[in-house]
Short mmCIF file of C-alpha atoms in Angstrom, two decimals:
data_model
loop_
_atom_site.label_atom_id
_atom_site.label_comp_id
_atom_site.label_asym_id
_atom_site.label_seq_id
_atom_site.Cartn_x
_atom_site.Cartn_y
_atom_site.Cartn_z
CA UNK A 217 111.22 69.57 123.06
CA UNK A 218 113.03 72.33 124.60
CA UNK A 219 113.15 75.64 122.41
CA UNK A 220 116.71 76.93 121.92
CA UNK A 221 116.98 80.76 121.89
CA UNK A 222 119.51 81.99 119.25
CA UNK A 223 118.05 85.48 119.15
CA UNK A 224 121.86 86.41 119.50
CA UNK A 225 122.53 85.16 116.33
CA UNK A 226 119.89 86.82 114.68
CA UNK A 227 121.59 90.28 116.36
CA UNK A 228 124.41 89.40 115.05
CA UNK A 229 124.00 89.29 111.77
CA UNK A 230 121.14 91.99 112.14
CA UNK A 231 124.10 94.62 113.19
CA UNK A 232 125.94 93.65 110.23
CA UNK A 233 123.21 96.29 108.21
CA UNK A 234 124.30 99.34 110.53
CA UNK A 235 127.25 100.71 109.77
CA UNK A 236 127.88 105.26 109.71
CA UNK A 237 130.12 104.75 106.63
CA UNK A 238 128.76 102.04 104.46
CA UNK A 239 125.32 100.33 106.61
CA UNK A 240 121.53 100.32 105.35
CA UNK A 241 121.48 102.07 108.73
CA UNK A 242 123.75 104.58 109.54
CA UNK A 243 122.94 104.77 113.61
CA UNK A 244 121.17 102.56 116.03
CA UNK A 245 120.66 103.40 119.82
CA UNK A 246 118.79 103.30 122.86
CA UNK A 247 116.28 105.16 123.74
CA UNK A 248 116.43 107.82 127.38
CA UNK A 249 114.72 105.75 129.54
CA UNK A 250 113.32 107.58 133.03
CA UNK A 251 113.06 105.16 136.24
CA UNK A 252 109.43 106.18 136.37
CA UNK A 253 109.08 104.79 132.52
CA UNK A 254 107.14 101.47 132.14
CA UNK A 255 109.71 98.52 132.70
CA UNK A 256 110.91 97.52 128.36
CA UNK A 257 113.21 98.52 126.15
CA UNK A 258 113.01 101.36 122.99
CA UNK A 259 115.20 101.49 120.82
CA UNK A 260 115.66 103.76 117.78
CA UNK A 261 117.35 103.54 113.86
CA UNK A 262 118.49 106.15 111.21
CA UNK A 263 118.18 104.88 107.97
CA UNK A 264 120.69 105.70 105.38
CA UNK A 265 120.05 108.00 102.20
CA UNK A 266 118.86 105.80 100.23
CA UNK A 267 118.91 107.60 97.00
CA UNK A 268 122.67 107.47 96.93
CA UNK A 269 121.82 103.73 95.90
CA UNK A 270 119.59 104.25 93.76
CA UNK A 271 116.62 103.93 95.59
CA UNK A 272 113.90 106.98 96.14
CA UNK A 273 114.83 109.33 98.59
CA UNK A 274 114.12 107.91 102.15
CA UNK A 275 116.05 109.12 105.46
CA UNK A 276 113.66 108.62 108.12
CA UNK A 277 113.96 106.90 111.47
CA UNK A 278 112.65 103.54 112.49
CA UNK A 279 111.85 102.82 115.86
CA UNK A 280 111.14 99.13 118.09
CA UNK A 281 110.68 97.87 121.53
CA UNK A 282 110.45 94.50 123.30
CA UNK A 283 110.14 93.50 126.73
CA UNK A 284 114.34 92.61 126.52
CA UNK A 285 117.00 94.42 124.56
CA UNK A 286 117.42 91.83 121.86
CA UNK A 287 114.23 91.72 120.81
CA UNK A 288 114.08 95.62 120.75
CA UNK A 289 116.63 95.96 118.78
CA UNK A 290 115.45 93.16 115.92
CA UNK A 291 112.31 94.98 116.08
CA UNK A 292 114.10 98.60 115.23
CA UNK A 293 116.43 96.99 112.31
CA UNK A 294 113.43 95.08 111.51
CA UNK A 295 111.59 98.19 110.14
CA UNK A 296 114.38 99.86 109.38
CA UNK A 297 115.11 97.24 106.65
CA UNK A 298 111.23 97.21 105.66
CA UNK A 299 111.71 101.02 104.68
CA UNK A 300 115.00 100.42 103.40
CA UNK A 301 113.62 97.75 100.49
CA UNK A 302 110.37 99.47 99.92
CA UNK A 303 112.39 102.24 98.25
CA UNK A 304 114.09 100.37 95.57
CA UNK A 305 112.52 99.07 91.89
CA UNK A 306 112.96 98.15 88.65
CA UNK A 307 110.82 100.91 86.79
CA UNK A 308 111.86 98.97 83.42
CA UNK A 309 110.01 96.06 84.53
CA UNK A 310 106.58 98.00 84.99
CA UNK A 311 104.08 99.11 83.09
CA UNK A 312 102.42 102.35 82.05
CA UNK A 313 99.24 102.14 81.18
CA UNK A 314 95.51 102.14 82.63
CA UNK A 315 93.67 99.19 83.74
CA UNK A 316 91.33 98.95 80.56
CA UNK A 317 94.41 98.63 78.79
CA UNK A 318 95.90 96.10 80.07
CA UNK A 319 92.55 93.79 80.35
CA UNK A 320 92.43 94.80 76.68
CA UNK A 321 96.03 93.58 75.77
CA UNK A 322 95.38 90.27 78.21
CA UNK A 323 96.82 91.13 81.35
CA UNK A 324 95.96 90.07 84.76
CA UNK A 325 95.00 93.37 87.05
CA UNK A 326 93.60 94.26 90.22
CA UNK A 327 90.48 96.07 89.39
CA UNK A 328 90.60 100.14 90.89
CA UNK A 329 87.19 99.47 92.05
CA UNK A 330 88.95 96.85 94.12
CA UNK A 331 90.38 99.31 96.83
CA UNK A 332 89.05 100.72 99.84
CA UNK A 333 90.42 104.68 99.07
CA UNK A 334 87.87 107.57 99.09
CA UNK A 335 84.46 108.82 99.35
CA UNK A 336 82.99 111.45 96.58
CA UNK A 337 82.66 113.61 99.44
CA UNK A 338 86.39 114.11 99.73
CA UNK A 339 86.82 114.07 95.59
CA UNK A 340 84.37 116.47 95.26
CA UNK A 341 86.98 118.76 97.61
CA UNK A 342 88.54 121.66 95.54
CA UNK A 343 91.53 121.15 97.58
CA UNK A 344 91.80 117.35 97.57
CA UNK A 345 95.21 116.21 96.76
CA UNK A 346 94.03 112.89 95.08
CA UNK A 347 92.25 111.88 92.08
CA UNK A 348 89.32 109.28 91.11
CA UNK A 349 90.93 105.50 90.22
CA UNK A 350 89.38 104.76 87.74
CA UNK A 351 89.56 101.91 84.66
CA UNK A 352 91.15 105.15 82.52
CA UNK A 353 93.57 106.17 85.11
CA UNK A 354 97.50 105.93 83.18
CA UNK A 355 99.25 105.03 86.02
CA UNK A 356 103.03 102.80 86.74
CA UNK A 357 101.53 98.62 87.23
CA UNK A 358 104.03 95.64 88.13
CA UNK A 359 103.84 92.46 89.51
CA UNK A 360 102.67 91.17 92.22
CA UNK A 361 101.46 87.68 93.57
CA UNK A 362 97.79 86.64 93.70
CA UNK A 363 97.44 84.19 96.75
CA UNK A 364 94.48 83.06 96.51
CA UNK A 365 94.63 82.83 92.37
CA UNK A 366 98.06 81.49 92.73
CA UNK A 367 99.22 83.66 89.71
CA UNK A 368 101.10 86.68 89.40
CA UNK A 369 99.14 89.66 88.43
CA UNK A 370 99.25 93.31 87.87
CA UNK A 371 99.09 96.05 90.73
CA UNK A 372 99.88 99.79 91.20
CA UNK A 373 103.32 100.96 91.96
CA UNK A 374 102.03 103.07 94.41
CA UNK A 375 100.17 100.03 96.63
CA UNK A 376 103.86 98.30 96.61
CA UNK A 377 106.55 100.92 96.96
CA UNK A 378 107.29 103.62 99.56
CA UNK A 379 107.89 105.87 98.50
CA UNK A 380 106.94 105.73 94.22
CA UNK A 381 107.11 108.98 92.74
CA UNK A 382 106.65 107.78 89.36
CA UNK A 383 103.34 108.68 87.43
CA UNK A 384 101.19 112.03 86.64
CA UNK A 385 98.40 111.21 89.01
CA UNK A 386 98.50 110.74 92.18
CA UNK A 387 95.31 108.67 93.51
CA UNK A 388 96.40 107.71 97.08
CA UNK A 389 98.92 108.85 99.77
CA UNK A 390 102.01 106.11 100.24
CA UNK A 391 101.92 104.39 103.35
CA UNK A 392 103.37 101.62 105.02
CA UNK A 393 100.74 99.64 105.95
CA UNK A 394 101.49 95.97 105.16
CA UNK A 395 105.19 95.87 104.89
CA UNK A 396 107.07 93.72 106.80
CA UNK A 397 110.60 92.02 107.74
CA UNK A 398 111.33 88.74 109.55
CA UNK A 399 113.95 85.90 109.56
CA UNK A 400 111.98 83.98 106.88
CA UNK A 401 109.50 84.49 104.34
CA UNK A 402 106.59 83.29 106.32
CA UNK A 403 106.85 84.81 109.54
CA UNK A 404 107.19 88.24 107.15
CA UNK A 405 103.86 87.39 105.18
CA UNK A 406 102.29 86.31 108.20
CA UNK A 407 103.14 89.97 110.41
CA UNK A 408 101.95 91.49 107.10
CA UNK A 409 98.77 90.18 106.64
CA UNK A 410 98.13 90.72 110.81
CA UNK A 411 99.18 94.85 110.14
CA UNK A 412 96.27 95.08 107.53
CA UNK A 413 93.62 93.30 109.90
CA UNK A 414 94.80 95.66 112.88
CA UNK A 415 94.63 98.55 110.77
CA UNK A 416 91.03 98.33 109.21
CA UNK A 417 89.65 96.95 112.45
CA UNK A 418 91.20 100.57 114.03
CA UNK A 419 89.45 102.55 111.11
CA UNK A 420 86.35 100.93 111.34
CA UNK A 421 86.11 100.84 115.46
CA UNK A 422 87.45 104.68 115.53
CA UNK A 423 85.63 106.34 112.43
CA UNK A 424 82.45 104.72 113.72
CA UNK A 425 83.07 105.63 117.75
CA UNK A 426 81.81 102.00 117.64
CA UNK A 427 80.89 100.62 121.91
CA UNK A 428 83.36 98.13 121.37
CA UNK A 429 83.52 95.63 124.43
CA UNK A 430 86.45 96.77 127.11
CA UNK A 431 88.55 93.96 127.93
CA UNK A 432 88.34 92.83 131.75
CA UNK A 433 92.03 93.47 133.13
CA UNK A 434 92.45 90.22 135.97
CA UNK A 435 93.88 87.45 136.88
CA UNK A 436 97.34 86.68 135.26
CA UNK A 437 96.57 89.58 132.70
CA UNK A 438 96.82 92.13 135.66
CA UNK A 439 99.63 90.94 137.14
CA UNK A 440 101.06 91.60 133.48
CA UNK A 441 99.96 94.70 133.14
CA UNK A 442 100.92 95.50 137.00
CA UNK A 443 104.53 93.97 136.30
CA UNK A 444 105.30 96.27 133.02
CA UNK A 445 103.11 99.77 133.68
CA UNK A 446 103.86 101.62 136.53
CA UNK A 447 100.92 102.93 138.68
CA UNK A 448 100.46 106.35 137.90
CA UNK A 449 99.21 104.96 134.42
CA UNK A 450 96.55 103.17 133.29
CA UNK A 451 95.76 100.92 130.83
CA UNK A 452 92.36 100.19 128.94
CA UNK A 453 91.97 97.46 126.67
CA UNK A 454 89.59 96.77 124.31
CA UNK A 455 88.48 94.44 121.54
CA UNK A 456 87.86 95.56 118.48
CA UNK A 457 87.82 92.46 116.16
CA UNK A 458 85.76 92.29 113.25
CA UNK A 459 84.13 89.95 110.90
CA UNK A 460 87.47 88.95 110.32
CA UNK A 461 87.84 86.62 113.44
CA UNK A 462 90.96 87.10 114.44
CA UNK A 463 91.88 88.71 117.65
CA UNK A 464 92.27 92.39 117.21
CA UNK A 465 93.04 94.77 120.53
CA UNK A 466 93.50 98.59 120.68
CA UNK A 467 94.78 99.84 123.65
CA UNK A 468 94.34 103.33 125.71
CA UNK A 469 97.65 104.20 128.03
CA UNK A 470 96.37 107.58 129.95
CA UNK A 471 97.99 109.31 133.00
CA UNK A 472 100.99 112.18 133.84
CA UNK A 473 104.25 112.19 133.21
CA UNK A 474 107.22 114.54 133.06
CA UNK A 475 105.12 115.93 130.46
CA UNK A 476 102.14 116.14 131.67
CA UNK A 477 98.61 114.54 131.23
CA UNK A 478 99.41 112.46 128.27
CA UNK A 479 97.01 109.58 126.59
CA UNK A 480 98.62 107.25 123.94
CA UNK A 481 97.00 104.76 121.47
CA UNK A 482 98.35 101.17 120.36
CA UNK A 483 96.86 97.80 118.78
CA UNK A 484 97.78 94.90 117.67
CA UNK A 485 96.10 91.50 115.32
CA UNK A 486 97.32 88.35 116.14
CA UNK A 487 96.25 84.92 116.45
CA UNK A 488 95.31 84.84 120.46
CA UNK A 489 94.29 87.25 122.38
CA UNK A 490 97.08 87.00 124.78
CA UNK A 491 99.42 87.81 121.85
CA UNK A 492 97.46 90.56 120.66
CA UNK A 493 97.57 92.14 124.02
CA UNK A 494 101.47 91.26 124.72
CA UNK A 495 101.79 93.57 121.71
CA UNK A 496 99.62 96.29 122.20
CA UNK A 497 100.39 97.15 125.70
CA UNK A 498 104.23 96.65 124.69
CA UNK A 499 103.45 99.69 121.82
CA UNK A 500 101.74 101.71 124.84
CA UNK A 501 104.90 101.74 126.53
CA UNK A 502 107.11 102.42 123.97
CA UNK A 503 104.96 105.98 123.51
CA UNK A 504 105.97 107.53 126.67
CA UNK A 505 109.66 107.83 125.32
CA UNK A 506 108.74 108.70 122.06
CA UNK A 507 106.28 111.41 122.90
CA UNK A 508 108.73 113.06 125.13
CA UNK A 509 110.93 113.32 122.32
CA UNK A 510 108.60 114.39 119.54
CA UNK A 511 107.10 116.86 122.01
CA UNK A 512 110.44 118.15 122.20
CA UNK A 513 111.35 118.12 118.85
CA UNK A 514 107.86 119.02 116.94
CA UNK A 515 107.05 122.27 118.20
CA UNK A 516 104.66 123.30 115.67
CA UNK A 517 100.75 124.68 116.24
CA UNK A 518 98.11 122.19 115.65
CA UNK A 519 95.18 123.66 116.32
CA UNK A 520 94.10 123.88 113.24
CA UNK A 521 93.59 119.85 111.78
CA UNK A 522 94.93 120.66 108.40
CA UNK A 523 98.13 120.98 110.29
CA UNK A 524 97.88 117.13 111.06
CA UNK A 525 100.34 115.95 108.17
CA UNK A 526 102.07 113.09 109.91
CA UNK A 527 101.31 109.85 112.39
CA UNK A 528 103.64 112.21 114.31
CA UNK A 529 101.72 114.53 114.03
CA UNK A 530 98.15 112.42 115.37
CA UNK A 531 99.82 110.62 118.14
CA UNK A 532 100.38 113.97 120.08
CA UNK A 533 97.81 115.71 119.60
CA UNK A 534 95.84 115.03 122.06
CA UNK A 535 98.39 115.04 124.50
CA UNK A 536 99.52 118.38 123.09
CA UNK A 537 95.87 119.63 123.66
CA UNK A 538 94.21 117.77 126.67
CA UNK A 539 90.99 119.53 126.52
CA UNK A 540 90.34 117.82 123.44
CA UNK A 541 90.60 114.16 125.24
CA UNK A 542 86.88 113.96 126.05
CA UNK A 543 86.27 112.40 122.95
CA UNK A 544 87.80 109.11 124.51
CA UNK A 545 85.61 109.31 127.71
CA UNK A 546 82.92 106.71 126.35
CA UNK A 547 85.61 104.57 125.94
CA UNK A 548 87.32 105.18 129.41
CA UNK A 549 84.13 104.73 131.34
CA UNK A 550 83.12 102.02 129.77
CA UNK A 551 82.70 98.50 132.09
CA UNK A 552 84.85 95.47 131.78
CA UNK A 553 82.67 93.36 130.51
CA UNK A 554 84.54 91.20 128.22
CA UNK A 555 86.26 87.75 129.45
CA UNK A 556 89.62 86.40 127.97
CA UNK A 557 91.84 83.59 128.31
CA UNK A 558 95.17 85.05 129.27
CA UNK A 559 96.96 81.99 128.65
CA UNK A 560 100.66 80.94 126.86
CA UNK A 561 100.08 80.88 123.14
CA UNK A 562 99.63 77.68 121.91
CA UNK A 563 102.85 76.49 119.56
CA UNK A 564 101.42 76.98 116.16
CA UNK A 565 103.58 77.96 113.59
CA UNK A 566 103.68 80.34 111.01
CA UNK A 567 102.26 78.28 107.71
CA UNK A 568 99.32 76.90 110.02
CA UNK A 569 98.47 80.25 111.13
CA UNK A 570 98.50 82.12 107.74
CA UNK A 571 96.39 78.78 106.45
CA UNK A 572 93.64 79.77 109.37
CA UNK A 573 93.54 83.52 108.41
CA UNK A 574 93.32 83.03 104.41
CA UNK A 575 90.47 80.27 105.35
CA UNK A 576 88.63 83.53 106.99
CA UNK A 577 89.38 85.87 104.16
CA UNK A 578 88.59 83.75 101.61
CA UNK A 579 85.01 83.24 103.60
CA UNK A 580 84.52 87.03 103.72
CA UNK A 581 85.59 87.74 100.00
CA UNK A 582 88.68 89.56 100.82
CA UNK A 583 92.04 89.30 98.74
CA UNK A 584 95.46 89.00 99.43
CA UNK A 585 98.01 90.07 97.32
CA UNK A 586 102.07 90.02 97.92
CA UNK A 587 105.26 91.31 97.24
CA UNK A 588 108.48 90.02 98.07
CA UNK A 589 110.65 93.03 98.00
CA UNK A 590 113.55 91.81 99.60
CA UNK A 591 117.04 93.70 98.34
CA UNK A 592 120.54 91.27 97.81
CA UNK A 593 121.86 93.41 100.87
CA UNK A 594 119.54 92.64 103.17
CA UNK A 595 118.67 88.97 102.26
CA UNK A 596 122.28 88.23 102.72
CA UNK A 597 121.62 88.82 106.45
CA UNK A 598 119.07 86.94 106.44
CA UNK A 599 115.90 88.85 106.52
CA UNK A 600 113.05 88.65 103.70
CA UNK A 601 111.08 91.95 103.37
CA UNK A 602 107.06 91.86 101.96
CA UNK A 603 104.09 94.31 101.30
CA UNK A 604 100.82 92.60 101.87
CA UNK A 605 97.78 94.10 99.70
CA UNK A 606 94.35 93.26 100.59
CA UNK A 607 92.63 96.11 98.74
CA UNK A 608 89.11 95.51 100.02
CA UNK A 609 90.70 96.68 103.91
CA UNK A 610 90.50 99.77 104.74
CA UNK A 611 94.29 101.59 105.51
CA UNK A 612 95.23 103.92 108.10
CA UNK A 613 97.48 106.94 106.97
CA UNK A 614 98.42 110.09 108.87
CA UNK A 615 97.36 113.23 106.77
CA UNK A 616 94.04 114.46 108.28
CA UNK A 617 91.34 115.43 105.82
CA UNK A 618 92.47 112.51 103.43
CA UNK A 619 91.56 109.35 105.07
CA UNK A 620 90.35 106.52 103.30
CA UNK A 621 86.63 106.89 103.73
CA UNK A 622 85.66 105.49 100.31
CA UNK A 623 85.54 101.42 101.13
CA UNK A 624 82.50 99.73 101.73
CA UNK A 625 83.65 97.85 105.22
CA UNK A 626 83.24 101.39 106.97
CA UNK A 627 79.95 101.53 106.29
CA UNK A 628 78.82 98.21 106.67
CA UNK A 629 80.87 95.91 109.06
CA UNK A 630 79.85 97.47 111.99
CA UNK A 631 76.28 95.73 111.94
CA UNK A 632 77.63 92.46 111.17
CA UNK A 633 79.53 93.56 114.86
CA UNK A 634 76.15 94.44 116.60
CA UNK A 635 75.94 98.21 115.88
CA UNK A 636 73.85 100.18 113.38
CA UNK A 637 74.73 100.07 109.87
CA UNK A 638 77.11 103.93 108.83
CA UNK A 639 76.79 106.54 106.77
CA UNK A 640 79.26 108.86 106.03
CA UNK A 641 77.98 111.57 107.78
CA UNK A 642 77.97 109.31 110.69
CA UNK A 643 82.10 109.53 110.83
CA UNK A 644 83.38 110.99 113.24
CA UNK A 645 85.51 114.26 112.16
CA UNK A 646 88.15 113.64 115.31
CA UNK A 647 91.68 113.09 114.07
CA UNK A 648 92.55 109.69 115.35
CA UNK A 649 95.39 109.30 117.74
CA UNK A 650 97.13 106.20 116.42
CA UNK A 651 101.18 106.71 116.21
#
């Protein structure tokens, strides 16, 4: 049966939300494009100010790219309407309390042992920002859904909202990690659920400098690659799945530009490797415009890593100081050694695919928790908006000094991946470059 495309309509109705006056974004453009760029399309979104609604202050900037303008642009309103309805909620319907509270008044809560946050090295920091979760911690709980239960139970504020500045005690950063936007509900769980697998197989491959196989760039894949980056970059590829057998790919774009000698980082969890690598070397490219303009626009000294405050921040700094790129020379030199079918993906949809990857979690002991955070403004256009929790994974945030270093898959994944079991003095103490 012949697919119809009516990605038109879905632009349609996604530029109903952008609006200067009265839109969820206020501004929505392309991004400079140079004719020695690699060969998609970037474009970028200004949220609104979102506490004029009543939402916690957020007036960021979103950004997407596809290999056509449509899809760029879906991608751009797509997160801009993920950070839109993470910063709305109903503080009346929460609860204030600690977690042996509420097992003691017969709640339902995910246990603070549960997450993946820090090691007592960092707590035992005079200067650490964050403090010890414990089963006495008074913090703000509400509901979420427990997939795998198939209840509804109770989970920090700060694990669903971004930002949440509710609360006395701050025990993690807010990040984004797990949020997602599509045309329907499953398709949003579904991108969800792949952000957290990329983003603990990136933390575990890059805080362990793990040998992880390069990918063998041929065939049709080459002529992919060849057809998208232009020649005076390269691209390295490399898989970096885990336990968690799904396809996971991080991605190494490295040459000069207008800039100068630049290297930029990217990966991507989906359920081939072809799509896993569409995606990754699609995020490569969109780097080169956004690093000229943040290398414009942040001008501030980061030679010292506490100055690393932002994924801004880590995704230039290597560029900004090249003599530190030697730490990705093992990667760079390492042989293509690993074989994959670079093939069309096969037409599975969204339901069967989630069904595959919860068969795998529930196999390794992992959870999976979500959130349907979708705002009456937004839905009406027809996007749904979730936060996928798996606590057990470890996150990715971009304030050096307090990465999540406390979860047990850090430590001990890499031998079930061939490579000697971690400690934490093992880590590396390299700020990693992910964007």
């Amino acid at each position: 049966m012949m697919k119809i495309d009516n990605s038109h309509i879905q632009v349609e109705r996604a530029l109903n939300l952008v609006s200067e006056a009265v839109g969820i974004l206020s501004h929505i453009g392309n991004v400079a494009e140079f004719n020695s760029d690699p060969k998609i399309k970037a474009v970028s979104a200004y949220n609104c100010e979102t506490q004029l609604l009543n939402g916690e202050f957020y007036a960021g900037k979103s950004g997407g790219c596809g290999f056509d303008l449509k899809k760029a642009l879906l991608s751009a309103i797509g997160e801009g309407v993920e950070r839109y309805c993470s910063t709305f909620y109903n503080l009346s319907s929460m609860v204030e309390t600690s977690y042996a509270d509420l097992i003691a008044r017969g709640y339902e809560a995910i246990k603070p042992s549960a997450f993946s946050l820090f090691h007592e090295s960092q707590y035992q920091r005079d200067t650490f920002p964050f403090k010890r979760f414990t089963n006495d911690t008074i913090l703000y709980w509400d509901s979420v859904y427990d997939v795998f239960g198939q209840k509804t139970v109770l989970c920090p504020s700060t694990f669903i909202y971004m930002p949440f500045s509710k609360g006395k005690v701050r025990i993690s950063e807010q990040i984004s990690t797990g949020f997602a936007a599509h045309t329907n509900y499953y398709d949003a769980f579904l991108n969800g659920i792949y952000e957290v697998i990329e983003r603990d197989a990136f933390m575990i491959s890059w805080m362990g400098q793990l040998g992880i196989p390069k990918i063998k760039i041929e065939g049709k894949l080459k002529e992919f690659v060849e057809s998208i980056v232009p020649s005076h970059m390269n691209v390295h590829l490399f898989d970096m799945t885990t336990d968690i057998k799904v396809p996971s790919v991080v991605g190494i774009l490295e040459g000069v530009h207008d800039y100068g000698q630049f290297v930029a980082f990217s990966a991507a969890t989906r359920m081939t490797y072809t799509a896993a690598i569409n995606k990754t070397v699609l995020e490569l490219c969109q780097s080169i415009p956004y690093y000229r303009y943040l290398l414009e626009d942040n001008k501030k000294k980061m030679d010292n890593l506490s100055e690393l405050k932002s994924f801004e921040d880590h995704s230039i700094y290597y560029t900004r100081y090249p003599e530190k790129q030697g730490i990705f020379k093992k990667w760079l030199e390492r042989p293509q050694t690993k074989d994959i079918a670079y093939d069309e993906e096969p037409e599975l949809d969204a339901k069967s695919k989630i069904k595959a990857i919860l068969r795998i979690f529930r196999k390794n002991n992992i959870d999976v928790y979500c959130k349907d955070i979708t705002t009456e403004d937004v839905a009406e256009e027809n996007f749904k908006v979730v936060r996928v929790i798996c606590p057990q994974l470890i996150p990715l945030n971009g304030a050096y000094g307090g990465y999540y270093l406390g979860g047990k898959r850090l430590y001990e994944v890499p031998e079930k991946m061939g490579f000697k079991k971690l400690k934490f003095e093992d880590l590396t103490t390299m700020p990693h470059p992910f964007p």
